[in-house]
Coordinates of N, CA and C in Angstrom, one line a residue:
M1 N 0.9 -1.1 0.0 CA 0.2 0.0 -0.1 C 0.9 1.0 -0.1
D2 N 0.7 2.4 -0.6 CA 1.1 3.7 -0.9 C 1.5 4.1 0.5
K3 N 2.6 4.6 0.8 CA 2.9 5.2 2.2 C 2.2 6.4 2.4
Q4 N 1.8 7.2 1.3 CA 1.0 8.4 1.9 C -0.2 7.9 1.8
L5 N -0.8 7.1 1.4 CA -2.3 6.7 1.7 C -2.2 6.3 3.0
I6 N -1.1 5.6 3.5 CA -1.3 4.8 4.8 C -1.0 5.9 5.9
D7 N -0.3 7.1 5.5 CA -0.3 8.4 6.5 C -1.6 9.1 6.3
L8 N -2.2 9.1 5.4 CA -3.6 9.8 5.2 C -4.5 9.0 6.3
L9 N -4.6 7.5 6.2 CA -5.7 6.8 6.7 C -5.4 6.8 8.3
I10 N -4.2 7.1 8.7 CA -3.9 7.1 10.2 C -3.9 8.3 10.9
R11 N -3.5 9.4 9.7 CA -4.1 10.8 10.3 C -5.5 11.0 10.5
F12 N -6.5 10.5 9.4 CA -7.8 10.8 9.5 C -8.4 9.8 10.8
G13 N -7.7 8.5 10.9 CA -8.3 7.7 11.9 C -8.3 8.7 13.2
V14 N -7.1 9.1 13.3 CA -6.7 9.9 14.6 C -7.7 11.0 14.9
N15 N -7.9 11.8 13.9 CA -8.7 12.8 13.9 C -10.1 12.5 13.9
I16 N -10.7 11.5 13.3 CA -12.2 11.4 13.4 C -12.3 10.5 15.1
V17 N -11.5 9.9 15.5 CA -11.6 9.3 16.8 C -11.8 10.3 17.9
V18 N -10.9 11.1 17.7 CA -10.8 12.6 18.9 C -12.0 13.5 18.7
V19 N -12.4 13.7 17.4 CA -13.6 14.3 17.1 C -15.0 13.8 17.7
L20 N -14.8 12.4 17.3 CA -16.1 11.7 18.1 C -16.1 11.8 19.6
I21 N -15.0 11.5 20.1 CA -15.0 11.5 21.6 C -15.5 12.9 22.0
I22 N -14.9 14.0 21.3 CA -15.2 15.4 21.9 C -16.7 15.6 21.8
I23 N -17.0 15.3 20.5 CA -18.4 15.6 20.4 C -19.6 14.6 21.1
Y24 N -19.4 13.3 20.9 CA -20.6 12.5 21.7 C -20.0 12.2 22.8
G25 N -18.8 12.3 23.9 CA -18.3 12.2 24.9 C -18.4 13.2 25.8
F26 N -18.4 14.6 25.3 CA -18.5 15.9 26.0 C -19.5 16.9 25.8
Y27 N -19.9 17.0 24.3 CA -20.5 18.1 24.1 C -22.3 17.5 24.1
Y28 N -22.5 16.5 23.3 CA -23.7 16.1 23.3 C -24.6 15.4 24.4
P29 N -23.7 15.1 25.5 CA -24.3 14.4 26.7 C -25.0 15.9 27.3
K30 N -24.4 16.9 27.3 CA -25.0 18.1 27.9 C -25.9 18.9 27.2
S31 N -25.8 18.9 25.9 CA -26.7 20.1 25.1 C -27.5 19.1 24.3
K32 N -27.6 17.7 23.9 CA -28.3 16.9 23.4 C -28.8 17.7 22.2
R33 N -28.1 18.4 21.5 CA -28.3 19.1 20.2 C -27.6 18.0 19.0
R34 N -28.5 17.1 18.4 CA -28.2 16.3 17.6 C -27.8 17.2 16.1
D35 N -28.1 18.4 16.0 CA -28.2 19.1 14.5 C -26.7 19.7 14.5
Y36 N -26.2 20.2 15.8 CA -24.8 20.6 16.0 C -23.8 19.5 16.1
S37 N -24.1 18.4 16.6 CA -23.1 17.3 16.5 C -23.1 16.6 15.2
F38 N -24.3 16.7 14.2 CA -24.1 16.2 13.0 C -23.1 17.3 12.2
T39 N -23.4 18.6 12.5 CA -22.6 19.7 11.8 C -21.3 20.0 12.0
F40 N -20.9 19.5 13.3 CA -19.5 19.5 13.9 C -18.6 18.3 13.1
T41 N -19.5 17.0 13.2 CA -18.6 15.9 12.4 C -18.4 15.9 11.0
L42 N -19.3 16.6 10.1 CA -19.0 16.8 9.1 C -18.3 17.8 8.7
I43 N -18.2 18.7 9.2 CA -17.2 19.9 9.2 C -15.6 19.7 9.5
S44 N -15.6 18.8 10.4 CA -14.4 18.1 10.7 C -13.7 17.3 9.7
I45 N -14.6 16.5 9.0 CA -14.2 15.5 7.9 C -13.8 16.5 6.8
S46 N -14.7 17.3 6.3 CA -14.3 18.2 5.3 C -13.2 19.1 5.3
I47 N -13.0 19.6 6.5 CA -11.6 20.4 6.7 C -10.2 19.7 6.7
F48 N -10.6 18.6 7.2 CA -9.3 17.6 7.3 C -9.1 17.3 5.8
F49 N -9.7 16.9 5.0 CA -9.5 16.5 3.9 C -9.3 17.7 2.6
L50 N -9.8 18.7 3.0 CA -9.5 20.2 2.2 C -8.1 20.4 2.6
I51 N -7.7 20.5 3.8 CA -6.3 20.8 4.2 C -5.2 20.0 3.9
Y52 N -5.7 18.4 3.8 CA -4.6 17.5 3.5 C -4.1 17.6 2.1
M53 N -5.4 17.8 1.4 CA -5.0 17.5 -0.1 C -4.8 18.7 -0.6
L54 N -4.4 19.9 -0.2 CA -3.8 21.0 -0.5 C -2.3 20.8 -0.7
G55 N -1.8 21.3 -1.6 CA -0.2 21.1 -1.8 C 0.8 21.7 -1.0
E56 N 0.7 23.1 -1.2 CA 1.7 23.9 -0.2 C 1.5 24.1 1.1
V57 N 2.3 24.0 2.0 CA 2.0 24.2 3.6 C 1.5 25.6 3.7
K58 N 2.1 26.5 3.0 CA 1.7 28.0 3.3 C 0.0 28.2 2.6
L59 N -0.1 27.6 1.9 CA -1.3 27.8 1.3 C -2.3 26.8 2.3
K60 N -2.0 25.8 3.0 CA -2.7 25.1 3.8 C -3.1 25.9 5.0
I61 N -1.7 26.6 5.5 CA -2.3 27.6 6.7 C -3.3 28.8 6.5
G62 N -2.8 29.2 5.1 CA -3.5 30.4 4.5 C -5.2 30.3 4.6
F63 N -5.3 28.8 4.2 CA -6.9 28.5 4.0 C -7.5 28.1 5.2
A64 N -6.6 27.8 6.0 CA -7.4 27.4 7.3 C -7.7 28.7 8.2
L65 N -6.9 29.4 7.9 CA -7.1 31.2 8.4 C -8.3 31.7 7.9
G66 N -8.2 31.6 6.5 CA -9.6 32.1 5.9 C -10.7 31.2 6.3
L67 N -10.6 30.1 6.8 CA -11.9 29.3 7.1 C -12.5 29.6 8.5
F68 N -11.2 30.1 9.3 CA -11.7 30.8 10.5 C -12.4 32.1 10.5
A69 N -11.9 33.1 9.6 CA -12.2 34.2 9.3 C -14.1 34.0 8.7
I70 N -13.9 33.2 7.8 CA -15.5 33.0 7.1 C -16.3 32.6 8.3
F71 N -16.2 31.7 9.2 CA -17.0 31.1 10.1 C -17.5 32.0 11.3
G72 N -16.2 32.8 11.5 CA -16.4 34.1 12.4 C -17.3 35.2 11.9
I73 N -17.1 35.4 10.8 CA -17.8 36.6 10.1 C -19.6 36.1 10.0
I74 N -19.7 35.0 9.3 CA -21.2 34.9 8.6 C -21.8 34.0 9.9
R75 N -21.3 33.3 10.6 CA -21.8 32.5 11.8 C -23.2 31.6 11.4
Y76 N -22.8 31.2 10.0 CA -23.8 30.6 9.3 C -25.1 31.5 9.0
R77 N -25.0 32.7 9.5 CA -26.2 33.7 9.2 C -27.9 33.2 9.3
T78 N -28.0 31.9 9.3 CA -29.3 31.5 9.4 C -30.0 31.5 10.8
E79 N -28.5 31.3 11.7 CA -29.0 31.0 13.2 C -27.9 31.7 13.9
T80 N -28.4 32.3 15.0 CA -27.4 32.8 16.0 C -26.5 31.6 16.7
I81 N -25.5 31.4 16.7 CA -24.8 30.1 17.1 C -24.4 30.5 18.6
P82 N -24.9 29.9 19.7 CA -24.3 30.2 21.2 C -22.8 30.3 21.0
V83 N -22.4 31.1 22.4 CA -21.0 30.9 22.5 C -20.5 29.4 22.6
R84 N -20.9 28.7 23.3 CA -20.4 27.2 23.4 C -20.2 26.4 22.3
E85 N -21.2 26.7 21.5 CA -21.3 26.1 20.0 C -20.3 26.5 19.2
M86 N -20.2 27.8 19.0 CA -19.2 28.4 18.5 C -17.4 28.1 18.8
T87 N -17.6 27.9 20.3 CA -16.1 27.4 20.9 C -15.8 26.1 20.3
Y88 N -16.7 25.2 20.1 CA -16.8 23.9 19.8 C -16.3 23.9 18.3
L89 N -16.9 24.6 17.4 CA -16.7 24.4 16.1 C -15.4 25.1 15.8
F90 N -15.0 26.2 16.6 CA -13.4 26.7 16.3 C -12.6 25.7 16.8
M91 N -12.9 24.7 17.9 CA -12.0 23.6 18.4 C -11.8 22.7 17.1
I92 N -13.2 22.5 16.9 CA -13.3 21.3 15.6 C -12.4 21.4 14.3
I93 N -12.2 22.9 14.0 CA -11.6 23.1 13.0 C -10.3 23.3 13.3
A94 N -9.9 23.6 14.3 CA -8.5 23.6 14.7 C -7.8 22.3 14.6
L95 N -8.7 21.2 15.2 CA -8.0 20.0 15.5 C -7.9 19.5 14.2
S96 N -9.1 19.8 13.4 CA -9.0 18.8 11.8 C -7.7 19.8 11.1
V97 N -7.2 21.0 11.5 CA -6.1 21.3 10.7 C -4.9 20.9 11.3
I98 N -4.8 20.7 12.5 CA -3.6 20.4 13.1 C -3.5 19.0 12.6
N99 N -4.3 18.1 12.4 CA -4.1 16.6 12.1 C -3.9 16.4 10.7
A100 N -4.3 17.3 10.0 CA -4.2 17.4 8.5 C -2.8 17.9 7.8
L101 N -2.5 18.7 8.7 CA -0.9 19.4 7.9 C -0.2 18.3 8.0
N102 N 0.4 18.0 6.8 CA 1.3 16.8 6.3 C 2.7 17.5 6.5
E103 N 3.3 17.8 7.4 CA 4.5 17.9 7.8 C 5.3 17.1 8.2
D104 N 6.7 17.6 9.1 CA 7.5 16.5 9.4 C 6.8 15.9 10.7
W105 N 5.7 16.6 11.6 CA 5.3 15.7 12.8 C 4.8 14.5 12.7
G106 N 5.3 13.9 13.6 CA 5.1 12.3 13.8 C 3.6 11.8 14.6
V107 N 2.9 11.0 14.0 CA 1.8 10.6 14.8 C 1.9 10.7 16.1
A108 N 3.0 10.1 17.0 CA 2.9 10.4 18.4 C 2.7 11.8 18.7
I109 N 3.3 12.7 18.2 CA 3.2 14.3 18.6 C 2.0 14.6 18.3
I110 N 1.1 14.1 17.3 CA -0.3 14.7 17.0 C -1.2 13.7 18.0
A111 N -0.9 12.7 18.1 CA -1.6 11.7 19.2 C -1.6 12.8 20.7
V112 N -0.4 13.5 20.9 CA -0.3 14.1 22.3 C -1.0 15.2 22.3
V113 N -0.9 16.2 21.2 CA -2.0 17.4 21.2 C -3.2 17.0 21.2
N114 N -3.8 16.0 20.6 CA -5.2 15.7 20.4 C -5.7 15.4 22.1
L115 N -4.5 14.4 22.8 CA -4.8 14.1 24.1 C -5.0 15.5 25.0
I116 N -4.2 16.3 24.6 CA -4.1 17.5 25.5 C -5.5 18.2 25.2
F117 N -5.8 18.2 24.1 CA -7.3 19.1 23.7 C -8.5 18.2 24.7
I118 N -8.3 16.8 24.3 CA -9.4 16.1 25.3 C -9.4 16.2 26.7
I119 N -8.2 16.4 27.4 CA -8.2 16.4 28.9 C -8.3 18.0 29.3
C120 N -8.2 19.1 28.4 CA -8.5 20.5 28.3 C -10.2 20.6 28.5
I121 N -10.7 19.6 27.4 CA -12.4 19.9 27.5 C -12.8 19.1 28.6
W122 N -12.3 18.0 29.3 CA -12.8 17.2 30.2 C -12.6 18.0 31.4
I123 N -11.8 18.9 31.6 CA -11.7 19.6 32.6 C -12.5 20.7 32.8
C124 N -12.7 21.4 31.6 CA -13.8 22.7 31.4 C -15.0 22.1 31.4
E125 N -15.5 21.2 31.1 CA -16.7 20.6 30.9 C -17.2 20.1 32.1
G126 N -16.3 19.5 33.4 CA -16.5 19.2 34.4 C -17.3 20.1 35.4
N127 N -17.5 19.7 36.5 CA -17.7 20.7 37.4 C -17.0 20.5 38.7
R128 N -15.7 20.4 38.2 CA -14.8 20.3 39.4 C -14.0 21.5 39.8
L129 N -14.0 22.2 38.8 CA -13.2 23.6 39.1 C -14.4 24.8 39.4
L130 N -15.1 24.8 38.6 CA -16.4 26.0 38.6 C -17.9 25.1 38.4
K131 N -18.4 25.9 39.2 CA -20.0 25.7 39.2 C -20.7 26.2 38.3
H132 N -21.8 25.7 37.4 CA -22.2 26.1 36.3 C -23.5 27.1 37.0
I133 N -23.5 28.0 36.6 CA -24.6 29.3 37.1 C -25.2 29.9 35.5
A134 N -26.5 29.4 35.5 CA -27.3 29.8 34.4 C -27.8 31.4 34.7
C135 N -27.8 32.1 33.5 CA -28.6 33.4 33.8 C -29.3 33.9 32.3
K136 N -30.2 34.6 32.7 CA -30.9 35.3 31.6 C -31.6 36.6 32.2
Y137 N -32.3 37.3 31.2 CA -32.8 38.6 31.3 C -34.5 38.4 31.5
V138 N -35.2 39.1 32.6 CA -36.4 38.9 32.8 C -37.0 40.2 32.8
K139 N -38.2 40.6 32.1 CA -38.8 41.8 32.2 C -39.8 41.6 33.5
Y140 N -39.5 42.5 34.4 CA -40.3 42.5 35.8 C -41.2 43.4 35.8
D141 N -42.4 43.1 36.6 CA -43.5 44.0 36.6 C -43.5 44.7 38.0
R142 N -42.8 44.2 38.9 CA -43.0 45.0 40.6 C -41.8 45.8 40.7
I143 N -42.0 47.1 40.2 CA -40.6 47.7 40.2 C -40.4 48.1 41.8
E144 N -41.4 48.0 42.7 CA -41.6 48.6 43.9 C -40.7 47.7 44.7
L145 N -40.1 46.5 44.4 CA -39.1 45.6 44.9 C -37.9 45.8 44.5
I146 N -37.4 46.3 43.2 CA -36.1 46.6 42.9 C -35.3 47.5 43.6
V147 N -35.6 48.2 44.5 CA -35.1 49.0 45.3 C -34.1 48.1 46.5
P148 N -32.9 48.4 46.8 CA -31.8 47.6 47.5 C -32.3 47.4 48.8
E149 N -33.1 47.9 49.6 CA -33.5 47.5 50.8 C -34.5 46.4 50.6
R150 N -35.0 46.2 49.7 CA -36.2 45.2 49.2 C -35.6 43.9 48.7
Y151 N -34.4 44.0 48.6 CA -33.6 42.8 47.7 C -34.2 41.6 47.9
E152 N -34.3 40.9 49.3 CA -34.5 39.6 49.4 C -36.1 39.5 49.1
E153 N -36.7 40.4 49.4 CA -38.4 40.3 49.0 C -38.4 39.9 47.4
L154 N -37.5 40.6 46.7 CA -37.4 40.5 45.2 C -36.9 38.9 44.7
L155 N -35.8 38.5 45.5 CA -35.3 37.3 45.5 C -36.6 36.3 45.5
A156 N -37.1 36.3 46.6 CA -38.3 35.5 47.0 C -39.3 35.5 46.0
D157 N -39.7 36.7 45.8 CA -40.5 36.7 44.5 C -40.4 36.1 43.1
L158 N -39.2 36.4 42.8 CA -38.9 35.5 41.6 C -38.6 34.1 41.7
K159 N -38.1 33.5 42.8 CA -38.2 32.3 43.4 C -39.6 31.5 43.2
K160 N -40.4 32.3 43.8 CA -41.9 31.8 43.9 C -42.5 31.9 42.2
R161 N -42.6 32.8 41.5 CA -43.0 32.8 40.2 C -42.1 31.9 39.2
T162 N -40.7 31.9 39.2 CA -40.2 30.7 38.2 C -40.0 29.5 39.0
G163 N -39.9 29.3 40.1 CA -39.4 27.7 40.5 C -38.2 27.8 40.3
L164 N -37.6 28.5 40.4 CA -36.0 28.3 40.0 C -35.0 28.7 41.3
E165 N -33.9 28.0 41.5 CA -33.3 28.5 42.7 C -32.2 29.7 42.2
I166 N -32.7 30.7 42.7 CA -32.2 32.1 41.9 C -31.1 32.4 43.2
T167 N -30.0 32.6 42.6 CA -28.7 33.1 43.5 C -28.6 34.5 43.5
K168 N -28.8 35.2 42.6 CA -28.4 36.8 42.2 C -29.2 37.3 41.4
V169 N -29.4 38.7 41.5 CA -30.2 39.4 40.7 C -29.6 40.8 40.4
D170 N -29.3 41.1 39.2 CA -28.9 42.5 39.0 C -30.1 43.4 38.3
V171 N -30.3 44.5 38.7 CA -31.2 45.4 38.1 C -30.6 46.3 37.0
G172 N -31.3 46.3 35.6 CA -31.0 46.9 34.5 C -31.6 48.3 34.2
S173 N -32.3 48.2 33.3 CA -32.9 49.5 32.6 C -34.4 49.6 33.4
I174 N -35.1 50.7 33.6 CA -36.1 50.8 34.2 C -37.1 51.6 33.5
D175 N -38.4 51.3 33.4 CA -39.4 52.1 32.8 C -40.4 52.4 33.6
F176 N -40.4 53.5 34.2 CA -41.4 53.9 35.2 C -42.6 54.2 34.3
L177 N -42.9 54.6 33.3 CA -44.2 54.5 32.3 C -44.9 53.6 32.4
K178 N -44.1 52.3 31.9 CA -44.8 51.0 31.9 C -44.7 50.2 33.3
D179 N -44.1 50.7 34.3 CA -44.0 50.0 35.5 C -43.3 48.6 35.4
S180 N -42.2 48.8 34.7 CA -41.3 47.6 34.4 C -39.7 47.8 34.4
A181 N -39.3 46.8 34.9 CA -37.7 47.0 34.9 C -37.2 45.7 34.2
I182 N -35.8 45.7 33.6 CA -35.2 44.5 33.2 C -34.0 44.0 34.1
L183 N -34.4 43.0 34.4 CA -33.4 42.0 35.6 C -32.8 40.9 34.9
K184 N -31.5 40.8 35.3 CA -30.5 39.8 35.0 C -30.6 38.7 36.1
V185 N -31.1 37.9 35.7 CA -31.3 36.8 37.0 C -30.2 35.8 36.8
Y186 N -29.4 35.1 37.9 CA -28.6 34.1 38.0 C -29.2 33.0 38.8
Y187 N -29.2 31.8 38.2 CA -29.9 30.6 39.1 C -29.3 29.2 38.5
K188 N -29.6 28.7 39.7 CA -28.9 27.0 39.3 C -29.7 26.3 38.3
P189 N -29.1 25.7 37.2 CA -29.8 25.0 36.3 C -30.3 23.8 37.1
L190 N -31.6 23.4 36.5 CA -32.5 22.3 37.0 C -31.7 20.9 37.0
N191 N -30.9 20.7 36.0 CA -30.3 19.7 35.8 C -28.7 20.0 35.3
P192 N -27.6 20.1 36.0 CA -26.3 20.7 35.6 C -25.6 19.7 34.7
K193 N -26.2 18.6 34.7 CA -25.7 17.6 33.7 C -26.0 18.0 32.1
V194 N -26.9 18.8 31.9 CA -27.8 19.0 30.5 C -27.6 20.3 30.3
T195 N -27.1 20.9 29.4 CA -26.8 22.3 28.8 C -28.5 22.7 28.3
N196 N -29.2 23.5 28.9 CA -30.5 23.8 28.3 C -30.1 25.1 27.1
P197 N -30.5 24.9 25.9 CA -30.3 25.9 25.0 C -31.1 27.3 25.7
V198 N -32.0 27.1 26.2 CA -32.9 28.4 26.8 C -32.1 29.1 27.8
D199 N -31.2 28.5 28.7 CA -30.5 28.9 29.8 C -29.4 30.1 29.0
T200 N -29.2 30.3 27.6 CA -28.2 30.8 27.0 C -29.0 32.1 26.4
V201 N -30.3 32.2 26.3 CA -31.2 33.2 25.9 C -30.9 34.1 26.8
M202 N -30.1 35.5 26.3 CA -29.7 36.5 27.3 C -30.6 37.6 26.9
K203 N -30.9 38.0 25.6 CA -31.1 39.4 25.4 C -32.9 39.3 24.7
I204 N -33.4 40.1 25.3 CA -35.0 40.4 25.3 C -35.1 41.1 23.8
P205 N -35.7 40.8 23.0 CA -36.1 41.5 21.6 C -36.4 43.1 21.9
D206 N -36.0 43.6 20.7 CA -35.9 45.0 20.8 C -37.4 45.7 21.1
E207 N -38.5 44.9 20.3 CA -39.8 45.3 20.7 C -40.3 45.3 22.1
E208 N -39.6 44.4 22.8 CA -40.0 44.2 24.5 C -39.5 45.4 25.3
Y209 N -38.8 46.4 24.5 CA -38.3 47.4 25.3 C -39.4 48.6 25.4

């Protein structure tokens, strides 16, 4: 078998195994987003072969940086991708580029780099260092409770009305004409092991102001 073909298969094998570990071992169990898992997998495969099949190393690197810029600018345009998904997308592209670059790097070095990625994700996704606190904006109607001296009453009212374990509340803009205020509410997720996409909805549409 051709030596270059063997090298291609080994590099692709390492890449796809690591990508699947990251997506289905770390990302999917928390997000349960099959659409993004599907996208990340196919993007990784596409980027890997595009980078590997290019001739010059300089062209490869330039093309890779161009891909980062394209995805950073358009963000798919059809949907606003949450920060967590954008981070995974950036990392998947980076890994695919690293694994595809056909330089003097041996398989051992590439394997170590991939292992470092996996360990870092494992640490960041775990609850060992930092506890996850979800937050979102709430349009609140009882503005008499937003004063500092009634903070505990505000917390109690929000806990009762939302059923969430709220830990902190920040008061934003206040509309005295409509008797409403915008609050930034911090709370403990109902299931810390699952990332609820709603927990990342931070902005109230402009028409709500």
